Coordinates of C-alpha atoms in Angstrom, one line a residue:
M1 CA -13.9 -3.9 1.5
Y2 CA -14.5 -2.5 -2.0
I3 CA -17.1 -0.4 0.4
S4 CA -14.0 0.1 3.1
E5 CA -12.1 1.6 0.0
I6 CA -14.5 4.4 -1.1
I7 CA -14.9 5.6 1.8
V8 CA -11.9 6.7 3.1
A9 CA -10.7 7.4 0.0
L10 CA -13.9 10.2 -0.2
V11 CA -12.4 11.7 3.6
A12 CA -8.7 11.3 2.3
T13 CA -9.6 13.7 0.2
I14 CA -11.9 15.5 1.8
F15 CA -9.1 16.2 4.7
F16 CA -6.2 16.5 1.8
S17 CA -5.7 20.1 2.4
K18 CA -4.9 19.1 5.2
Y19 CA -1.8 17.9 4.4
K20 CA -1.8 18.5 0.2
H21 CA 1.9 19.8 1.6
L22 CA 4.0 16.7 2.6
P23 CA 4.8 13.9 1.0
I24 CA 1.7 11.4 2.1
K25 CA -0.4 13.5 -0.3
T26 CA 0.3 10.3 -2.5
I27 CA -1.7 8.3 -0.5
L28 CA -4.5 10.0 -1.7
Y29 CA -3.3 9.4 -5.1
I30 CA -3.1 5.3 -4.5
L31 CA -6.3 5.3 -2.7
W32 CA -8.0 5.6 -5.7
I33 CA -6.2 4.3 -7.6
A34 CA -7.5 1.2 -5.8
V35 CA -10.7 2.3 -5.7
I36 CA -9.9 2.3 -9.9
T37 CA -9.0 -0.4 -10.2
E38 CA -11.6 -2.8 -8.7
S39 CA -14.2 -1.2 -9.9
M40 CA -12.1 -1.6 -13.3
A41 CA -12.3 -5.8 -12.3
K42 CA -15.9 -5.5 -11.6
I43 CA -16.9 -4.7 -14.4
Y44 CA -14.3 -6.4 -17.3
S45 CA -15.3 -9.8 -15.1
H46 CA -19.2 -9.0 -16.3
Y47 CA -17.4 -9.4 -19.2
Y48 CA -14.7 -11.6 -19.5
H49 CA -14.0 -14.1 -17.6
N50 CA -10.5 -13.0 -16.3
N51 CA -9.4 -10.2 -14.7
H52 CA -6.4 -10.7 -13.5
W53 CA -4.0 -7.6 -16.3
A54 CA -6.2 -5.2 -13.6
Y55 CA -4.2 -6.1 -10.3
N56 CA -1.3 -6.4 -12.3
L57 CA -0.8 -3.1 -12.9
Y58 CA -3.1 -2.0 -10.0
A59 CA 0.0 -3.9 -7.9
F60 CA 2.5 -2.2 -9.8
L61 CA 1.7 0.9 -9.6
F62 CA 0.7 0.7 -6.4
Y63 CA 4.7 -0.5 -5.2
I64 CA 6.2 2.6 -7.0
L65 CA 4.2 5.2 -4.9
F66 CA 4.3 3.6 -1.6
Y67 CA 7.9 2.7 -2.1
K68 CA 8.7 6.1 -3.3
M69 CA 6.5 7.5 -0.2
V70 CA 8.9 5.6 2.1
Y71 CA 11.8 7.2 0.6
D72 CA 10.4 10.4 1.2
H73 CA 10.2 9.7 4.7
I74 CA 12.6 9.0 5.7
E75 CA 15.5 11.7 6.5
N76 CA 19.5 9.5 7.0
T77 CA 20.7 10.3 3.8
T78 CA 22.8 5.6 4.2
R79 CA 19.4 4.9 5.1
K80 CA 18.0 6.6 2.2
R81 CA 19.9 4.7 -0.1
I82 CA 19.2 0.9 1.1
V83 CA 15.4 2.0 0.6
T84 CA 16.5 3.3 -3.4
W85 CA 18.6 0.1 -3.7
L86 CA 16.0 -2.7 -2.8
S87 CA 13.1 -0.2 -3.3
T88 CA 14.7 -0.7 -7.9
A89 CA 15.8 -3.7 -7.5
M90 CA 12.3 -4.8 -6.4
I91 CA 10.8 -2.5 -10.0
I92 CA 12.7 -4.3 -11.7
A93 CA 12.0 -7.8 -10.9
I94 CA 8.2 -7.3 -11.4
I95 CA 9.0 -5.7 -14.8
I96 CA 11.7 -8.5 -15.6
R97 CA 8.8 -11.4 -14.0
A98 CA 6.0 -9.2 -17.2
F99 CA 8.1 -10.2 -19.8
T100 CA 8.2 -14.2 -18.5
V101 CA 4.3 -14.6 -17.7
P102 CA 1.0 -13.7 -19.6
V103 CA 0.0 -10.7 -17.2
V104 CA -3.5 -10.6 -19.0
T105 CA -4.2 -13.0 -17.4
H106 CA -1.7 -14.2 -15.4
Y107 CA -1.7 -13.0 -11.4
M108 CA 1.6 -12.5 -10.8
S109 CA 1.2 -13.7 -7.1
I110 CA 4.5 -14.4 -6.0
I111 CA 6.7 -11.5 -6.8
Y112 CA 4.5 -9.2 -6.0
N113 CA 4.4 -11.5 -2.1
I114 CA 8.2 -10.7 -2.3
A115 CA 6.9 -7.2 -3.0
M116 CA 4.6 -6.6 -0.1
I117 CA 7.7 -8.3 2.5
L118 CA 10.0 -5.5 1.2
L119 CA 7.2 -2.6 1.4
V120 CA 7.0 -4.2 5.6
V121 CA 10.9 -4.8 5.6
L122 CA 11.2 0.0 4.4
L123 CA 8.1 0.5 6.9
M124 CA 10.8 -1.2 9.5
Y125 CA 14.0 1.4 8.1
Y126 CA 11.2 4.1 8.6
A127 CA 10.5 3.1 11.8
I128 CA 13.9 2.7 13.0
D129 CA 15.2 6.0 11.0
R130 CA 11.7 7.6 13.3
L131 CA 13.0 6.8 16.4
K132 CA 16.3 7.8 16.0
S133 CA 15.3 11.1 14.9
D134 CA 16.0 14.0 18.0
A135 CA 12.4 15.4 16.3
P136 CA 10.1 15.5 18.6
L137 CA 7.3 12.9 18.1
R138 CA 3.7 14.6 17.8
L139 CA 0.6 12.2 16.6
K140 CA -1.7 14.6 16.0
N141 CA 1.0 16.5 13.4
Q142 CA 1.5 12.7 12.1
L143 CA -0.8 12.0 9.7
E144 CA 2.7 9.4 8.2
L145 CA 2.4 7.1 11.3
F146 CA -0.8 7.1 10.5
V147 CA -0.6 6.0 7.4
F148 CA 2.4 3.8 7.4
S149 CA 1.3 2.2 10.6
G150 CA -1.9 0.5 9.2
Y151 CA -0.3 -0.5 5.9
L152 CA 1.8 -2.5 8.2
L153 CA -0.7 -3.7 9.7
F154 CA -2.4 -5.4 6.5
G155 CA 1.3 -6.1 5.1
V156 CA 2.4 -8.9 9.1
S157 CA -1.2 -10.4 7.6
F158 CA -1.0 -10.9 3.8
I159 CA 2.1 -11.9 4.0
P160 CA 1.4 -15.5 6.3
L161 CA -2.4 -16.0 4.3
S162 CA -2.1 -14.4 1.0
P163 CA 0.1 -18.0 -0.7
F164 CA -2.7 -19.7 0.3
I165 CA -5.8 -17.5 -1.3
V166 CA -4.5 -17.7 -4.3
G167 CA -2.9 -21.4 -4.3
Q168 CA 0.1 -20.5 -4.6
M169 CA 0.7 -24.0 -1.7
D170 CA 1.4 -27.2 -3.1
F171 CA -1.6 -29.3 -1.0
Q172 CA -5.9 -28.9 -1.0
Y173 CA -8.0 -27.8 1.8
S174 CA -11.3 -27.1 1.9
R175 CA -13.4 -24.5 0.9
E176 CA -14.1 -23.5 4.7
L177 CA -10.6 -22.7 5.1
L178 CA -10.6 -20.9 2.4
N179 CA -13.3 -18.0 3.1
T180 CA -12.3 -17.7 6.2
L181 CA -8.6 -16.6 5.4
R182 CA -10.0 -14.6 3.6
A183 CA -12.6 -13.2 5.6
V184 CA -8.8 -12.7 7.8
Q185 CA -7.5 -10.8 5.1
T186 CA -11.0 -8.9 4.3
F187 CA -10.7 -7.7 8.0
S188 CA -7.2 -6.7 8.3
L189 CA -7.4 -4.4 5.2
V190 CA -10.9 -3.2 6.6
V191 CA -8.7 -2.2 9.6
T192 CA -6.1 -0.4 7.8
N193 CA -8.8 2.0 6.7
I194 CA -10.2 2.4 9.4
I195 CA -6.8 3.6 10.9
L196 CA -6.5 5.5 7.4
V197 CA -10.2 7.5 8.6
F198 CA -9.3 7.9 11.4
G199 CA -6.1 9.7 10.3
F200 CA -7.8 11.6 8.3
I201 CA -9.5 13.1 9.8
W202 CA -8.3 14.0 13.4
T203 CA -4.7 14.8 12.6
D204 CA -3.6 18.4 11.6
P205 CA 0.0 17.3 9.5
K206 CA 2.2 20.5 10.4
K207 CA 3.2 22.7 7.9
V208 CA 6.1 23.7 6.3
P209 CA 7.9 26.4 7.4
A210 CA 7.5 29.5 5.1
Y211 CA 11.0 30.8 3.0
K212 CA 12.7 33.8 4.1
M213 CA 14.3 35.8 2.4

């Protein structure tokens, strides 16, 4: 999983010139934040037992950036307003929750699971917006379709599995089952990264039209 995160971040950097002028460029920041966080967490856990603060910080930054990225790709004014209100309410909820738990040693799994559910909802709003748009659908020119599809896949698999993996469910289950669930989640993330890598390499995002005097 860690290796796939590094690969997709490097590929996104190599092909950054393709999409640096488009709102989808935010994905590059998200990918590198993930790599840096994972690296910091590994190093920190080598000296200290608990590294939950790193993942709390990463999740907070991830949702802010991803919600904004979805907002930037929605055209309809009403849907943009809905996305704004939902995203703002979620970020405020995360901040409030952070004041009620020891964020340095406790991962805020429940609130971030809710944030992932909202991410899937926002991607549905984007899908509706795209389907109702008069603009032609050209996969070759729309990197965002690959990015959003990849994260939608991960979100749909993450939501039902996460409560088991982080121990939210109030019953005992075997280590074998836990390992299986983690393997499924890891596989989902790797597939997501493969979709992103393909999108970065294969697509040729459209250029922003030059301003005419």
